[in-house]
Amino acid sequence: MLSIILKLIVAAVLAGTPLLFGALGEILTEKSGNTNLGVEGMMYMGAVSGIAGAFFYGKAAGGAPVGVVAVLIALVVSFLIGALGALIYAFLTITLRANQNVTGLTLTIFGTGFGNFFGDFIAKNAGGSLVVTDGVKAMFKGIAIPGLSKIPVLGTLLFNYNWMVYFAVIVAVVMAWFFKRSRVGLNLRAVGEDPATADAAGINVTRYKYVATVVGGGICGIGGMYISMVSQNGVWVFDCVSGYGWLAVALVIFATWDCNRAILVALVFGALKIMRLYVALPIPSQFYDMAPYIVTIIVLVITSMRESREHAQPKSCGTNYFREER
Amino acid sequence: MKKKILASVLTVAMAATLLVGCQSAAESADSASSTADTESTEESTDADAESTDAAASEGLALEDLKVGFVYVGDESDQGYTYNFMMGTDEVQESLGLSDDQIIEKTNVGEDSSCETALRELAEAGCNIIFATSFGFEDYVMEVAPDYPDVQFCHATGYQSAASDLANTHNYFSSIYEARYLSGIIAGMKTQTNKLGFVAAMPYAEVISGYTAFYLGAKSVNPDVQMEVMYTNTWNDANLEAQLAQALIDDGCDVLGQHCDSAATATTAEAAGVWQIGYNTDMIDKAPNASITSARCDWGIYPEYAINCLLNGEEIAKDWSQGLVENAVMLTAYNDALMPEGAAEAVETAKAAIISGDLHVFDTSTFTVGGAELTTFTNDFGVEFVKDGYFHEQEADFGGSSPAFSSIIDGITVKE
């Protein structure tokens, strides 16, 4: 019984990590007052570019790639391409003041096509499959942390994951500190709550919005890379992101725009996603699939009833800032 | 009240006119085909007087042939549709068709867009149209009466035999035979005596497949058990990966699959267990896990159907071929992973299936709920169990679509 629960939690962590990346990226974006619904699209862009980066580096290195270098390349490339997707969004909504929801949705469509097109294109040119070398695959497997991983129960539970899991947690903790304690973070929150006031206080609203949105997109891109490199084990699979971006958007609401809480919530969402595979309850499997969304709706209802300002979406989300309209 | 009566009278009248309208259209179509018959009989002196089909008396010239295909996806799925498209390429090559003689419609939904695609193909002058997804069948049956001169062939369907539309046909491959063979390898390979199966939907097509896989394993390893989980969707790579991991966590060390992506293979590779694929060779994606794949050759049926058209013969209502005709097969083995003696065991079983000595669903080899399966009827009342085995996908027993849908002992389905 204990071993089943342990396996369930481990699987939940693995399923929750891409959601955490996507949610963190979206939280950063929304803190600047931009609701970017293109998370799914940016994840696709990151997914394909990360694996492509590692793949082409492997080719260039002549079949003997250095694992760490491949990892860094995958990380940087997926971040940059995810950020590129967000840059399109930022330019359209911040500079051209296009509708945020519509722009985000189109970014999802664009990113999905981008990912699947390039994934297929590279795979075809590579002779059928886009696969990274075994050495690179090994870099994305779980690492048994020496000593600690030997502790019974706790070792399996905490010290046997791939590096991206720890990385996601670190990003979340750093972001939480950034929003609460750093000057720049507080400024960013001011921009998201009330850009006019922030502007009057001398904060460069446009720059803050751009940087937050673009970096947020980059983090989403890393989440996509997790799917192609960890979930799919370094093989490009058509349509691989399959809704994780949307779940990440729901997760942002569930986490009430709090990065620390997002860690826990990602674990819960991950668990809900895989629970039916481990725990057999006499209910139809469709209920499990619905669960994350039902929980999100409940959270939305509760938070709106409590009218808590602390745990709500940044006020200016959805509306573009136009100085002359103050 | 008067209004109501008037309304109902009008409705009845309208319905009646509709019916009459349909009838006369059908009659005119009939008379048209019968005139064609008389003409052709007059033209050729040795034509069979009993021939009922105009196409049956004179073949079609190869250069006049135009073939249409409707696919649910495109080649990027690297699985189901990709395999169909490979078959199309085979046909094109073997018959020497030019590119403009083949029209392929990809990414067609199982909705009214299928009807549009079928009509477009028929209007574009296709003589024969192949629809390759289960959900297309209703649209095929709807469109076919409007184009009596066009042959409609639908893969995985079941409605043609019971309908009176002469121009509709069903086809499928007896993939369960290849799955049985792949099961033999799995049964010899497993060390935990526990197989896992990543299944898409709880349909007969899937159940028949994994039961055959299990029976193959059981034929060489009587102690083997199998666990099955459903994704409830044809294509969700992440869910397939998680499901495969859950099976591995539960102690399964050889995974079979009936899904669209290669996620099962890559998960097996990462976990250090083995996998047997479906539709396409997955060895390049998971070289340390994929042993072989069960595959249908979708080039054989179109070639047969087109040849019928060219020679002026009738296309069978139901068509399903297997190992005998090489319509199903195992892809090249991953020699490093093949258990010792497996290749020979597969060859022996293959020969026995071809000769008819071995039946995959031999009712003496399995039990359902502790008892031998003695009777199984489908919705049309066809009895499948006869002469000691279940007649899966045979023309005289419910046609070409898979029917076996009992969960046999030894298989645990985890919902």
Coordinates of N, CA and C in Angstrom, one line a residue, chain B residues 127-283:
Chain B
N127 N -13.7 7.0 -59.2 CA -14.5 5.8 -59.5 C -14.6 5.0 -58.2
I128 N -13.6 5.2 -57.4 CA -13.6 4.4 -56.1 C -13.0 5.2 -55.0
I129 N -13.7 5.2 -53.8 CA -13.3 6.0 -52.7 C -13.1 5.2 -51.5
F130 N -12.0 5.4 -50.8 CA -11.7 4.6 -49.6 C -11.8 5.6 -48.4
A131 N -12.6 5.2 -47.4 CA -12.7 6.0 -46.2 C -12.1 5.2 -45.1
T132 N -11.2 5.7 -44.3 CA -10.4 4.9 -43.4 C -10.6 5.0 -42.0
S133 N -11.7 5.7 -41.5 CA -11.9 5.8 -40.1 C -13.3 5.3 -39.7
F134 N -13.3 4.7 -38.5 CA -14.6 4.1 -38.1 C -15.8 5.1 -38.2
G135 N -15.6 6.3 -37.7 CA -16.7 7.3 -37.6 C -17.1 7.8 -39.0
F136 N -16.4 7.4 -40.1 CA -16.8 7.8 -41.4 C -18.0 7.1 -41.9
E137 N -18.3 5.9 -41.3 CA -19.2 5.0 -42.0 C -20.6 5.6 -42.2
D138 N -21.2 6.3 -41.3 CA -22.5 6.8 -41.4 C -22.6 7.8 -42.6
Y139 N -21.5 8.5 -42.8 CA -21.5 9.5 -43.9 C -21.3 8.7 -45.3
V140 N -20.6 7.6 -45.3 CA -20.4 6.8 -46.5 C -21.8 6.3 -46.9
M141 N -22.5 5.8 -45.9 CA -23.9 5.2 -46.2 C -24.8 6.3 -46.7
E142 N -24.6 7.5 -46.2 CA -25.5 8.6 -46.6 C -25.2 9.1 -48.1
V143 N -23.9 9.1 -48.4 CA -23.5 9.7 -49.7 C -23.6 8.6 -50.8
A144 N -23.3 7.4 -50.5 CA -23.3 6.3 -51.5 C -24.5 6.2 -52.4
P145 N -25.7 6.3 -51.9 CA -26.9 6.2 -52.8 C -26.9 7.3 -53.9
D146 N -26.3 8.4 -53.6 CA -26.3 9.5 -54.6 C -25.3 9.3 -55.8
Y147 N -24.4 8.4 -55.6 CA -23.4 8.1 -56.6 C -23.3 6.7 -56.9
P148 N -24.3 6.1 -57.5 CA -24.4 4.6 -57.7 C -23.2 4.1 -58.5
D149 N -22.6 4.9 -59.3 CA -21.5 4.4 -60.1 C -20.2 4.5 -59.4
V150 N -20.1 5.1 -58.3 CA -18.9 5.2 -57.5 C -18.9 4.1 -56.4
Q151 N -17.7 3.4 -56.3 CA -17.6 2.4 -55.3 C -17.1 3.0 -54.0
F152 N -17.7 2.7 -52.9 CA -17.3 3.3 -51.6 C -16.8 2.1 -50.7
C153 N -15.5 2.2 -50.3 CA -15.0 1.2 -49.5 C -14.6 1.8 -48.1
H154 N -15.1 1.2 -47.1 CA -14.9 1.8 -45.8 C -14.2 0.8 -44.8
A155 N -13.1 1.2 -44.3 CA -12.3 0.4 -43.4 C -12.8 0.4 -42.0
T156 N -12.8 -0.7 -41.3 CA -13.2 -1.0 -40.0 C -14.7 -0.9 -39.7
G157 N -15.5 -0.7 -40.8 CA -17.0 -0.6 -40.6 C -17.7 -2.0 -40.7
Y158 N -19.0 -1.9 -40.5 CA -19.8 -3.2 -40.4 C -21.1 -3.1 -41.1
Q159 N -21.5 -1.9 -41.7 CA -22.9 -1.7 -42.1 C -23.2 -2.2 -43.5
S160 N -22.1 -2.4 -44.3 CA -22.3 -2.6 -45.7 C -23.1 -3.9 -46.0
A161 N -22.8 -5.0 -45.4 CA -23.4 -6.3 -45.7 C -24.9 -6.2 -45.5
A162 N -25.3 -5.5 -44.4 CA -26.7 -5.5 -44.1 C -27.5 -4.5 -44.9
S163 N -26.8 -3.6 -45.6 CA -27.5 -2.6 -46.4 C -27.7 -3.1 -47.8
D164 N -28.6 -2.5 -48.6 CA -28.8 -3.0 -49.9 C -28.1 -2.1 -50.9
L165 N -27.1 -1.4 -50.5 CA -26.4 -0.5 -51.4 C -25.3 -1.4 -52.0
A166 N -25.4 -1.6 -53.3 CA -24.4 -2.4 -54.0 C -23.0 -1.8 -54.1
N167 N -23.0 -0.5 -53.9 CA -21.7 0.2 -54.1 C -20.9 0.5 -52.8
T168 N -21.4 -0.1 -51.7 CA -20.6 0.1 -50.5 C -20.0 -1.3 -50.1
H169 N -18.8 -1.1 -49.5 CA -18.0 -2.3 -49.1 C -17.3 -2.0 -47.8
N170 N -17.1 -3.0 -47.0 CA -16.3 -2.9 -45.7 C -15.0 -3.7 -45.9
Y171 N -14.0 -3.2 -45.3 CA -12.7 -4.0 -45.2 C -12.0 -3.7 -43.9
F172 N -11.2 -4.7 -43.6 CA -10.3 -4.5 -42.4 C -9.2 -5.7 -42.6
S173 N -8.2 -5.5 -41.8 CA -7.2 -6.6 -41.8 C -7.3 -7.4 -40.6
S174 N -7.0 -8.7 -40.7 CA -7.1 -9.6 -39.5 C -5.9 -9.4 -38.7
I175 N -5.8 -8.2 -38.1 CA -4.6 -7.8 -37.3 C -4.4 -8.6 -36.1
Y176 N -5.5 -9.3 -35.6 CA -5.4 -10.1 -34.4 C -4.5 -11.2 -34.6
E177 N -4.3 -11.7 -35.9 CA -3.3 -12.8 -36.1 C -1.9 -12.3 -35.9
A178 N -1.6 -11.1 -36.3 CA -0.3 -10.6 -36.1 C -0.1 -10.3 -34.6
R179 N -1.1 -9.8 -34.0 CA -1.0 -9.5 -32.5 C -0.8 -10.8 -31.8
Y180 N -1.4 -11.9 -32.2 CA -1.1 -13.2 -31.6 C 0.4 -13.5 -31.6
L181 N 0.9 -13.3 -32.8 CA 2.3 -13.7 -33.0 C 3.2 -12.8 -32.1
S182 N 2.9 -11.5 -32.1 CA 3.7 -10.6 -31.2 C 3.5 -10.9 -29.8
G183 N 2.4 -11.5 -29.4 CA 2.1 -11.9 -28.0 C 3.1 -13.1 -27.7
I184 N 3.4 -13.9 -28.6 CA 4.3 -15.0 -28.4 C 5.6 -14.5 -27.9
I185 N 6.1 -13.5 -28.6 CA 7.4 -12.9 -28.2 C 7.3 -12.3 -26.8
A186 N 6.2 -11.6 -26.5 CA 6.0 -11.0 -25.2 C 6.0 -12.0 -24.1
G187 N 5.3 -13.1 -24.4 CA 5.2 -14.2 -23.4 C 6.5 -14.8 -23.1
M188 N 7.4 -14.9 -24.1 CA 8.7 -15.5 -23.9 C 9.7 -14.4 -23.2
K189 N 9.4 -13.2 -23.5 CA 10.3 -12.1 -23.0 C 10.1 -11.8 -21.5
T190 N 8.8 -11.8 -21.1 CA 8.5 -11.3 -19.8 C 9.2 -12.1 -18.7
Q191 N 9.7 -11.4 -17.7 CA 10.3 -12.1 -16.5 C 9.4 -12.0 -15.3
T192 N 8.5 -11.0 -15.2 CA 7.6 -10.9 -14.1 C 6.3 -11.7 -14.4
N193 N 6.2 -12.2 -15.6 CA 5.0 -12.9 -16.0 C 3.8 -12.0 -16.0
K194 N 4.0 -10.7 -16.2 CA 2.9 -9.8 -16.1 C 3.1 -8.8 -17.3
L195 N 2.2 -8.9 -18.3 CA 2.2 -8.0 -19.4 C 1.3 -6.8 -19.1
G196 N 1.6 -5.7 -19.8 CA 0.7 -4.5 -19.7 C 0.2 -4.1 -21.0
F197 N -1.0 -3.6 -21.1 CA -1.5 -3.2 -22.4 C -2.1 -1.8 -22.3
V198 N -1.5 -0.9 -23.1 CA -2.0 0.5 -23.1 C -3.1 0.6 -24.3
A199 N -4.3 0.6 -23.9 CA -5.4 0.5 -24.8 C -6.1 1.8 -25.0
A200 N -6.7 2.1 -26.2 CA -7.3 3.3 -26.4 C -8.8 3.3 -25.9
M201 N -9.6 2.6 -26.5 CA -11.0 2.6 -26.2 C -11.5 1.2 -25.9
P202 N -12.5 1.1 -25.1 CA -13.1 -0.2 -24.8 C -14.0 -0.7 -25.9
Y203 N -13.5 -0.8 -27.2 CA -14.2 -1.2 -28.3 C -13.8 -2.6 -28.7
A204 N -14.6 -3.3 -29.5 CA -14.2 -4.7 -29.9 C -12.9 -4.7 -30.7
E205 N -12.7 -3.6 -31.5 CA -11.4 -3.6 -32.2 C -10.2 -3.7 -31.3
V206 N -10.3 -3.0 -30.2 CA -9.2 -3.0 -29.2 C -9.1 -4.2 -28.4
I207 N -10.3 -4.6 -27.9 CA -10.4 -5.8 -27.1 C -9.9 -7.1 -27.8
S208 N -10.4 -7.2 -29.1 CA -10.0 -8.3 -29.9 C -8.5 -8.4 -30.0
G209 N -7.9 -7.2 -30.2 CA -6.5 -7.1 -30.4 C -5.7 -7.5 -29.2
Y210 N -6.1 -7.0 -28.0 CA -5.3 -7.3 -26.8 C -5.5 -8.7 -26.4
T211 N -6.8 -9.2 -26.6 CA -7.0 -10.6 -26.3 C -6.1 -11.6 -27.1
A212 N -6.0 -11.2 -28.4 CA -5.2 -12.1 -29.2 C -3.7 -12.0 -28.8
F213 N -3.3 -10.8 -28.4 CA -1.9 -10.6 -27.9 C -1.7 -11.4 -26.7
Y214 N -2.7 -11.4 -25.8 CA -2.5 -12.2 -24.5 C -2.5 -13.7 -24.8
L215 N -3.4 -14.1 -25.7 CA -3.5 -15.5 -26.0 C -2.2 -16.0 -26.7
G216 N -1.6 -15.2 -27.4 CA -0.3 -15.5 -28.0 C 0.7 -15.7 -26.9
A217 N 0.8 -14.8 -25.9 CA 1.7 -14.9 -24.8 C 1.4 -16.2 -24.0
K218 N 0.1 -16.4 -23.8 CA -0.3 -17.6 -23.0 C 0.1 -18.9 -23.6
S219 N 0.1 -18.9 -25.0 CA 0.4 -20.1 -25.7 C 1.8 -20.6 -25.4
V220 N 2.7 -19.8 -25.0 CA 4.1 -20.2 -24.7 C 4.4 -20.1 -23.3
N221 N 3.5 -19.3 -22.5 CA 3.8 -19.1 -21.1 C 2.5 -19.1 -20.3
P222 N 2.1 -20.3 -19.9 CA 0.8 -20.5 -19.3 C 0.5 -19.7 -18.0
D223 N 1.6 -19.2 -17.4 CA 1.4 -18.5 -16.1 C 1.2 -17.0 -16.3
V224 N 1.3 -16.6 -17.6 CA 1.3 -15.1 -17.8 C 0.0 -14.5 -17.5
Q225 N 0.1 -13.2 -17.0 CA -1.1 -12.4 -16.7 C -1.0 -11.1 -17.5
M226 N -2.1 -10.5 -17.7 CA -2.0 -9.2 -18.4 C -2.9 -8.1 -17.7
E227 N -2.4 -6.9 -17.6 CA -3.2 -5.8 -17.1 C -3.5 -4.8 -18.2
V228 N -4.7 -4.3 -18.3 CA -5.1 -3.4 -19.4 C -5.6 -2.1 -18.8
M229 N -5.2 -1.0 -19.4 CA -5.8 0.3 -19.0 C -6.2 1.0 -20.2
Y230 N -7.2 1.8 -20.1 CA -7.7 2.6 -21.3 C -7.4 4.0 -21.1
T231 N -7.0 4.7 -22.2 CA -6.8 6.1 -22.2 C -8.2 6.8 -22.5
N232 N -9.1 6.1 -23.1 CA -10.4 6.7 -23.5 C -10.2 7.8 -24.6
T233 N -9.1 7.7 -25.3 CA -9.0 8.7 -26.4 C -8.0 8.0 -27.4
W234 N -8.0 8.3 -28.7 CA -7.1 7.7 -29.6 C -5.7 8.2 -29.5
N235 N -5.6 9.5 -29.2 CA -4.3 10.1 -29.2 C -4.1 11.1 -28.1
D236 N -3.4 10.8 -27.1 CA -3.0 11.7 -26.0 C -1.7 11.2 -25.5
A237 N -0.6 11.7 -26.1 CA 0.7 11.2 -25.8 C 1.1 11.2 -24.3
N238 N 0.7 12.3 -23.7 CA 1.1 12.4 -22.2 C 0.4 11.3 -21.4
L239 N -0.9 11.2 -21.7 CA -1.7 10.2 -20.9 C -1.2 8.8 -21.2
E240 N -0.8 8.5 -22.5 CA -0.3 7.2 -22.8 C 1.0 6.9 -22.0
A241 N 1.8 8.0 -21.9 CA 3.1 7.8 -21.2 C 2.8 7.6 -19.7
Q242 N 1.9 8.3 -19.1 CA 1.6 8.1 -17.7 C 0.9 6.8 -17.4
L243 N 0.1 6.4 -18.4 CA -0.6 5.1 -18.2 C 0.4 3.9 -18.3
A244 N 1.4 4.1 -19.3 CA 2.4 3.1 -19.4 C 3.2 3.0 -18.1
Q245 N 3.5 4.2 -17.6 CA 4.3 4.2 -16.3 C 3.6 3.5 -15.2
A246 N 2.3 3.8 -15.1 CA 1.5 3.2 -14.1 C 1.5 1.6 -14.2
L247 N 1.5 1.1 -15.5 CA 1.5 -0.3 -15.7 C 2.9 -0.8 -15.3
I248 N 3.9 -0.1 -15.6 CA 5.3 -0.5 -15.2 C 5.4 -0.5 -13.7
D249 N 4.9 0.5 -13.1 CA 4.9 0.6 -11.6 C 4.2 -0.6 -11.0
D250 N 3.3 -1.1 -11.7 CA 2.5 -2.2 -11.2 C 3.2 -3.6 -11.5
G251 N 4.4 -3.5 -12.1 CA 5.1 -4.7 -12.3 C 5.1 -5.3 -13.6
C252 N 4.5 -4.7 -14.6 CA 4.5 -5.2 -16.0 C 5.8 -4.9 -16.6
D253 N 6.4 -5.9 -17.3 CA 7.7 -5.6 -17.9 C 7.7 -5.8 -19.4
V254 N 6.6 -6.1 -20.1 CA 6.4 -6.1 -21.5 C 5.1 -5.4 -21.8
L255 N 5.2 -4.3 -22.5 CA 3.9 -3.5 -22.8 C 3.5 -3.7 -24.3
G256 N 2.2 -4.0 -24.5 CA 1.7 -3.9 -25.8 C 0.9 -2.7 -25.9
Q257 N 0.4 -2.3 -27.1 CA -0.3 -1.1 -27.1 C -1.3 -1.0 -28.3
H258 N -2.3 -0.3 -28.2 CA -3.2 0.1 -29.3 C -3.6 1.5 -29.1
C259 N -2.7 2.4 -29.5 CA -2.8 3.8 -29.4 C -2.1 4.4 -30.6
D260 N -2.3 5.7 -30.7 CA -1.7 6.4 -31.9 C -0.3 6.8 -31.8
S261 N 0.2 7.1 -30.6 CA 1.6 7.6 -30.5 C 2.6 6.6 -30.0
A262 N 3.9 7.1 -30.0 CA 5.0 6.2 -29.6 C 5.3 6.3 -28.1
A263 N 4.4 7.0 -27.4 CA 4.7 7.3 -26.0 C 4.9 6.0 -25.2
T264 N 4.2 5.0 -25.5 CA 4.3 3.7 -24.7 C 5.8 3.2 -24.9
A265 N 6.3 3.3 -26.1 CA 7.6 2.8 -26.4 C 8.6 3.6 -25.7
T266 N 8.5 4.9 -25.7 CA 9.6 5.7 -25.1 C 9.5 5.6 -23.5
T267 N 8.3 5.4 -23.0 CA 8.2 5.3 -21.5 C 8.8 3.9 -21.1
A268 N 8.6 2.9 -21.9 CA 9.2 1.6 -21.6 C 10.7 1.7 -21.7
E269 N 11.2 2.4 -22.7 CA 12.6 2.6 -22.8 C 13.2 3.3 -21.6
A270 N 12.6 4.4 -21.1 CA 13.1 5.1 -20.0 C 13.1 4.2 -18.7
A271 N 12.1 3.4 -18.6 CA 11.9 2.6 -17.4 C 12.7 1.2 -17.5
G272 N 13.3 1.0 -18.7 CA 14.1 -0.2 -18.8 C 13.3 -1.5 -19.0
V273 N 12.1 -1.4 -19.5 CA 11.3 -2.6 -19.8 C 11.1 -2.6 -21.4
W274 N 10.2 -3.6 -21.9 CA 10.1 -3.8 -23.3 C 8.8 -3.4 -23.8
Q275 N 8.7 -3.3 -25.1 CA 7.5 -2.8 -25.7 C 7.2 -3.4 -27.1
I276 N 6.0 -3.7 -27.4 CA 5.6 -4.2 -28.7 C 4.6 -3.3 -29.3
G277 N 4.9 -2.7 -30.5 CA 4.2 -1.6 -31.0 C 3.0 -2.0 -32.0
Y278 N 2.5 -1.0 -32.6 CA 1.3 -1.2 -33.5 C 1.5 -0.2 -34.6
N279 N 1.1 -0.6 -35.8 CA 1.1 0.2 -37.0 C 2.4 0.5 -37.6
T280 N 3.4 1.0 -36.8 CA 4.7 1.4 -37.3 C 5.8 0.8 -36.5
D281 N 6.9 0.6 -37.1 CA 8.1 0.2 -36.5 C 8.6 1.3 -35.6
M282 N 8.7 1.0 -34.3 CA 9.1 2.0 -33.3 C 10.5 1.9 -32.8
I283 N 11.3 1.1 -33.5 CA 12.6 0.8 -33.0 C 13.5 2.0 -33.0

